[in-house]
PDB file of C-alpha atoms in Angstrom:
ATOM      1  CA  MET U   6     -76.119 -69.749  -3.625  1.00  0.00           C
ATOM      2  CA  SER U   7     -78.708 -69.221  -1.157  1.00  0.00           C
ATOM      3  CA  LEU U   8     -82.491 -69.369  -0.808  1.00  0.00           C
ATOM      4  CA  GLN U   9     -82.641 -65.637  -1.456  1.00  0.00           C
ATOM      5  CA  THR U  10     -80.422 -65.535  -4.666  1.00  0.00           C
ATOM      6  CA  PHE U  11     -82.696 -68.130  -6.016  1.00  0.00           C
ATOM      7  CA  LEU U  12     -85.906 -66.434  -5.148  1.00  0.00           C
ATOM      8  CA  LEU U  13     -84.368 -63.355  -6.699  1.00  0.00           C
ATOM      9  CA  LEU U  14     -83.891 -65.036  -9.960  1.00  0.00           C
ATOM     10  CA  ALA U  15     -87.439 -66.397  -9.577  1.00  0.00           C
ATOM     11  CA  ALA U  16     -88.637 -62.889  -8.853  1.00  0.00           C
ATOM     12  CA  ALA U  17     -86.869 -61.508 -11.986  1.00  0.00           C
ATOM     13  CA  LEU U  18     -88.115 -64.090 -14.315  1.00  0.00           C
ATOM     14  CA  PHE U  19     -91.612 -63.538 -13.149  1.00  0.00           C
ATOM     15  CA  SER U  20     -91.506 -59.910 -13.568  1.00  0.00           C
ATOM     16  CA  VAL U  21     -90.002 -59.979 -17.010  1.00  0.00           C
ATOM     17  CA  GLY U  22     -92.853 -62.581 -17.837  1.00  0.00           C
ATOM     18  CA  LEU U  23     -95.457 -60.033 -16.304  1.00  0.00           C
ATOM     19  CA  TYR U  24     -94.119 -57.453 -18.575  1.00  0.00           C
ATOM     20  CA  GLY U  25     -94.582 -59.460 -21.674  1.00  0.00           C
ATOM     21  CA  ALA U  26     -98.044 -60.774 -20.493  1.00  0.00           C
ATOM     22  CA  LEU U  27     -99.159 -57.125 -19.947  1.00  0.00           C
ATOM     23  CA  SER U  28     -97.627 -55.565 -23.005  1.00  0.00           C
ATOM     24  CA  GLN U  29     -97.909 -57.849 -25.928  1.00  0.00           C
ATOM     25  CA  GLN U  30    -100.469 -57.376 -28.350  1.00  0.00           C
ATOM     26  CA  SER U  31    -100.198 -60.869 -29.963  1.00  0.00           C
ATOM     27  CA  ILE U  32    -102.010 -63.458 -28.101  1.00  0.00           C
ATOM     28  CA  VAL U  33     -99.238 -66.084 -28.681  1.00  0.00           C
ATOM     29  CA  MET U  34     -96.654 -63.655 -27.413  1.00  0.00           C
ATOM     30  CA  LEU U  35     -98.798 -63.096 -24.294  1.00  0.00           C
ATOM     31  CA  MET U  36     -98.569 -66.674 -23.666  1.00  0.00           C
ATOM     32  CA  MET U  37     -94.931 -66.635 -23.903  1.00  0.00           C
ATOM     33  CA  GLY U  38     -95.172 -64.154 -20.948  1.00  0.00           C
ATOM     34  CA  LEU U  39     -97.020 -66.507 -19.103  1.00  0.00           C
ATOM     35  CA  GLU U  40     -94.530 -69.349 -19.718  1.00  0.00           C
ATOM     36  CA  LEU U  41     -91.802 -67.134 -18.348  1.00  0.00           C
ATOM     37  CA  MET U  42     -93.802 -66.228 -15.287  1.00  0.00           C
ATOM     38  CA  ILE U  43     -94.352 -70.133 -14.635  1.00  0.00           C
ATOM     39  CA  ASN U  44     -90.440 -70.545 -15.348  1.00  0.00           C
ATOM     40  CA  GLY U  45     -89.990 -68.296 -12.270  1.00  0.00           C
ATOM     41  CA  LEU U  46     -92.238 -70.331 -10.361  1.00  0.00           C
ATOM     42  CA  LEU U  47     -90.167 -73.645 -11.189  1.00  0.00           C
ATOM     43  CA  VAL U  48     -86.949 -71.819  -9.902  1.00  0.00           C
ATOM     44  CA  ALA U  49     -88.847 -70.687  -6.679  1.00  0.00           C
ATOM     45  CA  GLY U  50     -90.500 -74.358  -6.086  1.00  0.00           C
ATOM     46  CA  ALA U  51     -87.136 -76.050  -6.455  1.00  0.00           C
ATOM     47  CA  ALA U  52     -85.376 -73.769  -4.218  1.00  0.00           C
ATOM     48  CA  PHE U  53     -87.944 -73.894  -1.547  1.00  0.00           C
ATOM     49  CA  TRP U  54     -87.589 -77.659  -1.677  1.00  0.00           C
ATOM     50  CA  PHE U  55     -83.766 -77.525  -1.510  1.00  0.00           C
ATOM     51  CA  TYR U  56     -83.362 -74.975   1.337  1.00  0.00           C
ATOM     52  CA  VAL U  57     -86.462 -75.317   3.367  1.00  0.00           C
ATOM     53  CA  SER U  58     -87.681 -78.933   3.349  1.00  0.00           C
ATOM     54  CA  PRO U  59     -85.550 -81.292   1.488  1.00  0.00           C
ATOM     55  CA  GLY U  60     -86.565 -84.135   3.946  1.00  0.00           C
ATOM     56  CA  THR U  61     -89.922 -84.814   2.056  1.00  0.00           C
ATOM     57  CA  ALA U  62     -90.639 -84.871  -1.951  1.00  0.00           C
ATOM     58  CA  ASP U  63     -93.512 -82.430  -1.588  1.00  0.00           C
ATOM     59  CA  GLY U  64     -91.353 -79.625  -3.209  1.00  0.00           C
ATOM     60  CA  GLN U  65     -90.469 -81.775  -6.160  1.00  0.00           C
ATOM     61  CA  VAL U  66     -94.069 -83.089  -6.727  1.00  0.00           C
ATOM     62  CA  LEU U  67     -95.118 -79.284  -6.749  1.00  0.00           C
ATOM     63  CA  VAL U  68     -92.585 -78.666  -9.480  1.00  0.00           C
ATOM     64  CA  LEU U  69     -93.600 -81.602 -11.382  1.00  0.00           C
ATOM     65  CA  VAL U  70     -97.264 -80.386 -11.396  1.00  0.00           C
ATOM     66  CA  ALA U  71     -96.066 -76.874 -12.329  1.00  0.00           C
ATOM     67  CA  VAL U  72     -94.273 -78.233 -15.510  1.00  0.00           C
ATOM     68  CA  THR U  73     -97.225 -80.376 -16.600  1.00  0.00           C
ATOM     69  CA  VAL U  74     -99.783 -77.499 -16.031  1.00  0.00           C
ATOM     70  CA  MET U  75     -97.408 -75.182 -18.013  1.00  0.00           C
ATOM     71  CA  ALA U  76     -97.646 -77.496 -20.992  1.00  0.00           C
ATOM     72  CA  LEU U  77    -101.254 -77.929 -20.706  1.00  0.00           C
ATOM     73  CA  GLU U  78    -101.942 -74.272 -20.578  1.00  0.00           C
ATOM     74  CA  MET U  79     -99.900 -73.770 -23.703  1.00  0.00           C
ATOM     75  CA  ALA U  80    -101.893 -76.547 -25.495  1.00  0.00           C
ATOM     76  CA  MET U  81    -105.330 -74.947 -24.601  1.00  0.00           C
ATOM     77  CA  GLY U  82    -103.966 -71.537 -25.192  1.00  0.00           C
ATOM     78  CA  PHE U  83    -103.142 -72.431 -28.824  1.00  0.00           C
ATOM     79  CA  ALA U  84    -106.419 -74.133 -29.196  1.00  0.00           C
ATOM     80  CA  VAL U  85    -108.211 -71.027 -28.138  1.00  0.00           C
ATOM     81  CA  VAL U  86    -106.220 -68.682 -30.534  1.00  0.00           C
ATOM     82  CA  THR U  87    -106.860 -71.105 -33.183  1.00  0.00           C
ATOM     83  CA  ALA U  88    -110.605 -71.101 -32.690  1.00  0.00           C
ATOM     84  CA  LEU U  89    -110.538 -67.348 -32.430  1.00  0.00           C
ATOM     85  CA  PHE U  90    -108.572 -67.134 -35.685  1.00  0.00           C
ATOM     86  CA  ARG U  91    -110.808 -69.409 -37.454  1.00  0.00           C
ATOM     87  CA  ALA U  92    -114.133 -67.539 -36.233  1.00  0.00           C
ATOM     88  CA  ARG U  93    -113.050 -63.958 -36.290  1.00  0.00           C
ATOM     89  CA  ASP U  94    -109.628 -63.766 -37.834  1.00  0.00           C
ATOM     90  CA  VAL U  95    -108.298 -62.222 -34.776  1.00  0.00           C
ATOM     91  CA  ASP U  96    -104.953 -62.660 -33.324  1.00  0.00           C
ATOM     92  CA  VAL U  97    -104.260 -59.772 -31.134  1.00  0.00           C
ATOM     93  CA  THR U  98    -105.577 -59.029 -27.811  1.00  0.00           C
ATOM     94  CA  ASP U  99    -107.144 -55.670 -28.544  1.00  0.00           C
ATOM     95  CA  ASP U 100    -109.493 -57.189 -30.991  1.00  0.00           C
ATOM     96  CA  ALA U 101    -110.789 -59.946 -28.536  1.00  0.00           C
ATOM     97  CA  GLY U 102    -111.420 -57.503 -25.693  1.00  0.00           C
ATOM     98  CA  ASP U 103    -115.127 -58.735 -25.673  1.00  0.00           C
ATOM     99  CA  LEU U 104    -113.775 -62.115 -24.230  1.00  0.00           C
ATOM    100  CA  LYS U 105    -113.064 -60.680 -20.893  1.00  0.00           C
ATOM    101  CA  GLY U 106    -115.133 -61.555 -17.864  1.00  0.00           C
TER     102      GLY U 106
ATOM    103  CA  MET F  15     -67.600 -73.095  -8.827  1.00  0.00           C
ATOM    104  CA  GLN F  16     -71.270 -73.528  -8.379  1.00  0.00           C
ATOM    105  CA  THR F  17     -71.749 -70.151  -7.371  1.00  0.00           C
ATOM    106  CA  VAL F  18     -70.151 -68.980 -10.492  1.00  0.00           C
ATOM    107  CA  ALA F  19     -72.432 -71.389 -12.529  1.00  0.00           C
ATOM    108  CA  PHE F  20     -75.542 -70.059 -10.793  1.00  0.00           C
ATOM    109  CA  TRP F  21     -74.873 -66.296 -11.569  1.00  0.00           C
ATOM    110  CA  VAL F  22     -73.871 -67.236 -14.994  1.00  0.00           C
ATOM    111  CA  LEU F  23     -76.975 -69.224 -15.573  1.00  0.00           C
ATOM    112  CA  ALA F  24     -79.190 -66.642 -13.720  1.00  0.00           C
ATOM    113  CA  VAL F  25     -78.036 -63.818 -15.906  1.00  0.00           C
ATOM    114  CA  GLY F  26     -78.542 -66.048 -18.998  1.00  0.00           C
ATOM    115  CA  ALA F  27     -82.106 -67.067 -17.879  1.00  0.00           C
ATOM    116  CA  VAL F  28     -83.180 -63.334 -17.308  1.00  0.00           C
ATOM    117  CA  GLY F  29     -81.250 -62.152 -20.155  1.00  0.00           C
ATOM    118  CA  PHE F  30     -82.799 -64.739 -22.778  1.00  0.00           C
ATOM    119  CA  GLY F  31     -86.238 -63.888 -20.985  1.00  0.00           C
ATOM    120  CA  VAL F  32     -85.819 -60.206 -21.695  1.00  0.00           C
ATOM    121  CA  ALA F  33     -84.680 -61.061 -25.365  1.00  0.00           C
ATOM    122  CA  VAL F  34     -88.079 -62.738 -25.793  1.00  0.00           C
ATOM    123  CA  PHE F  35     -89.913 -59.468 -25.864  1.00  0.00           C
ATOM    124  CA  VAL F  36     -87.167 -57.491 -27.429  1.00  0.00           C
ATOM    125  CA  VAL F  37     -86.311 -59.407 -30.670  1.00  0.00           C
ATOM    126  CA  ASP F  38     -88.412 -58.607 -33.821  1.00  0.00           C
ATOM    127  CA  SER F  39     -89.148 -62.239 -35.039  1.00  0.00           C
ATOM    128  CA  MET F  40     -91.498 -64.256 -32.908  1.00  0.00           C
ATOM    129  CA  ALA F  41     -89.467 -67.534 -34.068  1.00  0.00           C
ATOM    130  CA  ARG F  42     -86.422 -66.067 -32.543  1.00  0.00           C
ATOM    131  CA  ALA F  43     -88.614 -65.193 -29.417  1.00  0.00           C
ATOM    132  CA  THR F  44     -89.403 -68.845 -29.192  1.00  0.00           C
ATOM    133  CA  PHE F  45     -85.698 -69.837 -29.162  1.00  0.00           C
ATOM    134  CA  ALA F  46     -84.892 -67.143 -26.631  1.00  0.00           C
ATOM    135  CA  LEU F  47     -87.639 -68.575 -24.450  1.00  0.00           C
ATOM    136  CA  LEU F  48     -86.029 -72.020 -24.933  1.00  0.00           C
ATOM    137  CA  ALA F  49     -82.541 -70.821 -23.958  1.00  0.00           C
ATOM    138  CA  SER F  50     -84.151 -69.167 -20.963  1.00  0.00           C
ATOM    139  CA  PHE F  51     -85.835 -72.506 -20.027  1.00  0.00           C
ATOM    140  CA  LEU F  52     -82.391 -74.513 -20.398  1.00  0.00           C
ATOM    141  CA  CYS F  53     -80.676 -72.248 -18.055  1.00  0.00           C
ATOM    142  CA  VAL F  54     -83.508 -72.787 -15.540  1.00  0.00           C
ATOM    143  CA  GLY F  55     -83.224 -76.507 -16.298  1.00  0.00           C
ATOM    144  CA  VAL F  56     -79.361 -76.417 -15.189  1.00  0.00           C
ATOM    145  CA  GLU F  57     -80.204 -74.195 -12.495  1.00  0.00           C
ATOM    146  CA  LEU F  58     -82.295 -77.304 -11.065  1.00  0.00           C
ATOM    147  CA  LEU F  59     -79.545 -79.640 -11.829  1.00  0.00           C
ATOM    148  CA  LEU F  60     -77.419 -77.393  -9.426  1.00  0.00           C
ATOM    149  CA  LEU F  61     -80.060 -77.972  -6.690  1.00  0.00           C
ATOM    150  CA  ASP F  62     -79.470 -81.886  -6.951  1.00  0.00           C
ATOM    151  CA  LEU F  63     -82.947 -82.287  -8.708  1.00  0.00           C
ATOM    152  CA  ASP F  64     -81.446 -84.599 -11.534  1.00  0.00           C
ATOM    153  CA  TYR F  65     -84.681 -85.804 -12.752  1.00  0.00           C
ATOM    154  CA  LEU F  66     -86.560 -82.440 -12.696  1.00  0.00           C
ATOM    155  CA  GLY F  67     -83.729 -80.569 -14.453  1.00  0.00           C
ATOM    156  CA  VAL F  68     -83.610 -83.192 -17.249  1.00  0.00           C
ATOM    157  CA  LEU F  69     -87.171 -83.273 -17.549  1.00  0.00           C
ATOM    158  CA  VAL F  70     -87.461 -79.444 -17.812  1.00  0.00           C
ATOM    159  CA  ILE F  71     -84.697 -79.575 -20.424  1.00  0.00           C
ATOM    160  CA  LEU F  72     -85.957 -82.283 -22.737  1.00  0.00           C
ATOM    161  CA  MET F  73     -89.653 -81.219 -22.132  1.00  0.00           C
ATOM    162  CA  MET F  74     -89.038 -77.525 -23.131  1.00  0.00           C
ATOM    163  CA  ILE F  75     -86.951 -78.377 -26.130  1.00  0.00           C
ATOM    164  CA  MET F  76     -89.762 -80.338 -27.639  1.00  0.00           C
ATOM    165  CA  GLU F  77     -92.433 -77.943 -26.423  1.00  0.00           C
ATOM    166  CA  MET F  78     -90.644 -74.814 -27.792  1.00  0.00           C
ATOM    167  CA  LEU F  79     -90.023 -76.549 -31.242  1.00  0.00           C
ATOM    168  CA  VAL F  80     -93.717 -77.395 -31.422  1.00  0.00           C
ATOM    169  CA  MET F  81     -94.125 -73.846 -30.384  1.00  0.00           C
ATOM    170  CA  ALA F  82     -91.864 -72.314 -32.988  1.00  0.00           C
ATOM    171  CA  VAL F  83     -94.459 -73.775 -35.718  1.00  0.00           C
ATOM    172  CA  PHE F  84     -97.293 -71.925 -34.032  1.00  0.00           C
ATOM    173  CA  MET F  85     -95.210 -68.694 -33.711  1.00  0.00           C
ATOM    174  CA  ILE F  86     -94.587 -68.865 -37.487  1.00  0.00           C
ATOM    175  CA  MET F  87     -98.408 -69.370 -38.085  1.00  0.00           C
ATOM    176  CA  TYR F  88     -99.389 -66.464 -36.182  1.00  0.00           C
ATOM    177  CA  MET F  89     -96.218 -64.412 -36.804  1.00  0.00           C
ATOM    178  CA  MET F  90     -97.275 -60.495 -36.757  1.00  0.00           C
ATOM    179  CA  ASN F  91     -94.143 -59.448 -38.830  1.00  0.00           C
ATOM    180  CA  PRO F  92     -93.237 -62.273 -41.064  1.00  0.00           C
ATOM    181  CA  GLY F  93     -89.544 -62.036 -42.398  1.00  0.00           C
ATOM    182  CA  GLY F  94     -89.582 -58.529 -41.273  1.00  0.00           C
ATOM    183  CA  LEU F  95     -91.680 -57.302 -44.182  1.00  0.00           C
ATOM    184  CA  MET F  96     -94.053 -55.530 -42.038  1.00  0.00           C
ATOM    185  CA  PRO F  97     -92.256 -53.439 -39.288  1.00  0.00           C
ATOM    186  CA  MET F  98     -94.617 -52.851 -36.623  1.00  0.00           C
ATOM    187  CA  THR F  99     -94.983 -52.353 -32.912  1.00  0.00           C
ATOM    188  CA  MET F 100     -96.108 -55.497 -31.072  1.00  0.00           C
ATOM    189  CA  VAL F 101     -96.808 -54.099 -27.788  1.00  0.00           C
ATOM    190  CA  HIS F 102     -99.465 -51.739 -26.260  1.00  0.00           C
ATOM    191  CA  ASN F 103     -99.261 -49.732 -23.017  1.00  0.00           C
ATOM    192  CA  LYS F 104     -95.758 -50.227 -22.932  1.00  0.00           C
ATOM    193  CA  ARG F 105     -95.083 -47.721 -20.206  1.00  0.00           C
ATOM    194  CA  GLY F 106     -97.561 -48.932 -17.809  1.00  0.00           C
ATOM    195  CA  ALA F 107     -96.601 -52.407 -18.159  1.00  0.00           C
ATOM    196  CA  LEU F 108     -92.998 -51.544 -17.631  1.00  0.00           C
ATOM    197  CA  ALA F 109     -94.272 -49.694 -14.329  1.00  0.00           C
ATOM    198  CA  ILE F 110     -96.310 -52.434 -13.094  1.00  0.00           C
ATOM    199  CA  SER F 111     -93.666 -55.170 -13.782  1.00  0.00           C
ATOM    200  CA  GLY F 112     -90.911 -53.029 -12.062  1.00  0.00           C
ATOM    201  CA  SER F 113     -92.878 -52.482  -9.295  1.00  0.00           C
ATOM    202  CA  VAL F 114     -93.753 -56.023  -8.696  1.00  0.00           C
ATOM    203  CA  PHE F 115     -90.199 -57.056  -9.055  1.00  0.00           C
ATOM    204  CA  ALA F 116     -89.282 -54.441  -6.300  1.00  0.00           C
ATOM    205  CA  ALA F 117     -91.937 -55.769  -3.918  1.00  0.00           C
ATOM    206  CA  LEU F 118     -90.958 -59.251  -4.674  1.00  0.00           C
ATOM    207  CA  ALA F 119     -87.282 -58.550  -4.036  1.00  0.00           C
ATOM    208  CA  ALA F 120     -87.964 -56.710  -1.017  1.00  0.00           C
ATOM    209  CA  GLY F 121     -90.058 -59.708   0.307  1.00  0.00           C
ATOM    210  CA  VAL F 122     -87.355 -61.878  -0.433  1.00  0.00           C
ATOM    211  CA  PHE F 123     -84.813 -60.111   1.674  1.00  0.00           C
ATOM    212  CA  LEU F 124     -87.067 -59.152   4.418  1.00  0.00           C
ATOM    213  CA  THR F 125     -88.945 -62.406   5.214  1.00  0.00           C
ATOM    214  CA  PRO F 126     -87.497 -64.473   7.897  1.00  0.00           C
ATOM    215  CA  TRP F 127     -87.502 -67.756   6.099  1.00  0.00           C
ATOM    216  CA  PRO F 128     -88.003 -70.856   8.185  1.00  0.00           C
ATOM    217  CA  GLU F 129     -85.097 -72.943   9.081  1.00  0.00           C
ATOM    218  CA  ARG F 130     -84.117 -75.948   6.796  1.00  0.00           C
ATOM    219  CA  ARG F 131     -85.808 -79.315   8.134  1.00  0.00           C
ATOM    220  CA  GLY F 132     -84.481 -82.510   7.029  1.00  0.00           C
ATOM    221  CA  SER F 133     -81.449 -83.138   4.803  1.00  0.00           C
ATOM    222  CA  VAL F 134     -81.179 -83.680   1.080  1.00  0.00           C
ATOM    223  CA  PRO F 135     -81.896 -87.431   0.450  1.00  0.00           C
ATOM    224  CA  ALA F 136     -78.952 -89.219  -1.359  1.00  0.00           C
ATOM    225  CA  ASP F 137     -81.059 -89.826  -4.318  1.00  0.00           C
ATOM    226  CA  PRO F 138     -83.799 -87.113  -4.816  1.00  0.00           C
ATOM    227  CA  THR F 139     -85.041 -88.913  -7.755  1.00  0.00           C
ATOM    228  CA  PHE F 140     -85.708 -92.170  -5.849  1.00  0.00           C
ATOM    229  CA  SER F 141     -87.552 -90.184  -3.231  1.00  0.00           C
ATOM    230  CA  VAL F 142     -89.857 -88.260  -5.765  1.00  0.00           C
ATOM    231  CA  GLY F 143     -90.628 -91.674  -7.548  1.00  0.00           C
ATOM    232  CA  GLU F 144     -91.538 -93.333  -4.245  1.00  0.00           C
ATOM    233  CA  SER F 145     -93.704 -90.382  -3.401  1.00  0.00           C
ATOM    234  CA  ILE F 146     -95.831 -90.210  -6.583  1.00  0.00           C
ATOM    235  CA  MET F 147     -96.177 -93.980  -6.555  1.00  0.00           C
ATOM    236  CA  GLY F 148     -97.170 -93.831  -2.835  1.00  0.00           C
ATOM    237  CA  PRO F 149     -98.750 -90.825  -0.869  1.00  0.00           C
ATOM    238  CA  LYS F 150     -98.856 -88.424  -3.781  1.00  0.00           C
ATOM    239  CA  MET F 151    -100.439 -90.706  -6.332  1.00  0.00           C
ATOM    240  CA  LEU F 152    -103.828 -89.046  -6.468  1.00  0.00           C
ATOM    241  CA  VAL F 153    -101.842 -85.737  -7.558  1.00  0.00           C
ATOM    242  CA  MET F 154    -100.470 -87.724 -10.578  1.00  0.00           C
ATOM    243  CA  MET F 155    -104.038 -89.351 -11.286  1.00  0.00           C
ATOM    244  CA  VAL F 156    -105.626 -85.664 -11.444  1.00  0.00           C
ATOM    245  CA  ILE F 157    -102.670 -84.597 -13.676  1.00  0.00           C
ATOM    246  CA  GLY F 158    -103.459 -87.660 -16.018  1.00  0.00           C
ATOM    247  CA  ILE F 159    -107.160 -86.872 -16.179  1.00  0.00           C
ATOM    248  CA  ALA F 160    -106.208 -83.007 -16.764  1.00  0.00           C
ATOM    249  CA  ILE F 161    -103.978 -84.137 -19.620  1.00  0.00           C
ATOM    250  CA  LEU F 162    -106.781 -86.365 -21.212  1.00  0.00           C
ATOM    251  CA  ALA F 163    -109.221 -83.477 -20.756  1.00  0.00           C
ATOM    252  CA  THR F 164    -106.785 -80.995 -22.367  1.00  0.00           C
ATOM    253  CA  MET F 165    -106.317 -83.356 -25.413  1.00  0.00           C
ATOM    254  CA  VAL F 166    -109.952 -83.671 -25.972  1.00  0.00           C
ATOM    255  CA  ALA F 167    -110.684 -79.891 -25.352  1.00  0.00           C
ATOM    256  CA  SER F 168    -107.988 -78.570 -27.515  1.00  0.00           C
ATOM    257  CA  VAL F 169    -108.794 -80.911 -30.616  1.00  0.00           C
ATOM    258  CA  VAL F 170    -112.533 -79.908 -30.108  1.00  0.00           C
ATOM    259  CA  LEU F 171    -111.634 -76.111 -29.980  1.00  0.00           C
ATOM    260  CA  ALA F 172    -109.112 -76.227 -32.856  1.00  0.00           C
ATOM    261  CA  THR F 173    -110.983 -78.404 -35.356  1.00  0.00           C
ATOM    262  CA  ASP F 174    -112.872 -76.483 -38.326  1.00  0.00           C
ATOM    263  CA  ARG F 175    -116.086 -78.034 -37.551  1.00  0.00           C
ATOM    264  CA  GLY F 176    -116.285 -77.086 -33.861  1.00  0.00           C
ATOM    265  CA  ARG F 177    -118.460 -78.938 -31.196  1.00  0.00           C
ATOM    266  CA  TYR F 178    -121.585 -78.976 -33.116  1.00  0.00           C
ATOM    267  CA  ASP F 179    -120.377 -79.922 -36.607  1.00  0.00           C
ATOM    268  CA  ARG F 180    -121.045 -77.650 -39.416  1.00  0.00           C
ATOM    269  CA  PRO F 181    -124.297 -75.313 -39.096  1.00  0.00           C
ATOM    270  CA  PRO F 182    -127.319 -76.885 -40.626  1.00  0.00           C
ATOM    271  CA  GLY F 183    -128.105 -73.852 -42.958  1.00  0.00           C
ATOM    272  CA  ARG F 184    -124.792 -74.277 -45.161  1.00  0.00           C
ATOM    273  CA  ALA F 185    -124.581 -76.449 -48.186  1.00  0.00           C
ATOM    274  CA  ASP F 186    -122.001 -78.726 -46.594  1.00  0.00           C
ATOM    275  CA  GLY F 187    -123.708 -78.511 -43.197  1.00  0.00           C
ATOM    276  CA  ALA F 188    -125.614 -81.228 -41.093  1.00  0.00           C
ATOM    277  CA  LYS F 189    -128.660 -82.456 -42.489  1.00  0.00           C
TER     278      LYS F 189
END
């Protein structure tokens, strides 16, 4: 166990999540990819706290913020999908391309 | 012992992460994501982060159970009755994520990381509690406001009537 191995795990989780976020058609599956990317960030944040500056609690607070923001992001994501589904009967990204910008 | 646990959990976390996008059923994908989060939660326990590890484990169990309901709601292939591909631009996505992983891994091993400053406190949970009730209180207050804003915004977005109630033209619309 070292900083490098933990960061490697974080990079692997981030990349798998990125693949999902880029390739999935369903908007909810796309959000699963985003969750996996943030999962990698949690590992990286905790590893940086432990191996770089364990003296202060800043790293722990950062992980706490990341966990909370992940939950908020999911709630907002599902609300947007529900609104989109109600208005246009759309649940795949290809049909919602006009939302980009 | 800890090293063995780290590698087993790391392989588990990434393996379940891959399973999220490999399994057919979106409900199964949710539980694969839950397993991945549980592995990461135990990894945090290995780093002496007792509170954050348990927080991730408990929070993700609840979040994924709620998510499973949404997954079943929006399932593209219910019960395997409509076999279909759920991905687009698979080759491009694989290339991009593969090269991102290669770049990140190279960065991990080539970057001269700073020396460790300070030592792990006897009770990291005590130090994070003291921190969020002291110098980092503003962070927690902003998070509290953000949670409230999310509650309001998600209800407004998800409700049938929307922000402006029903349109005036409809029979059941606003007068």
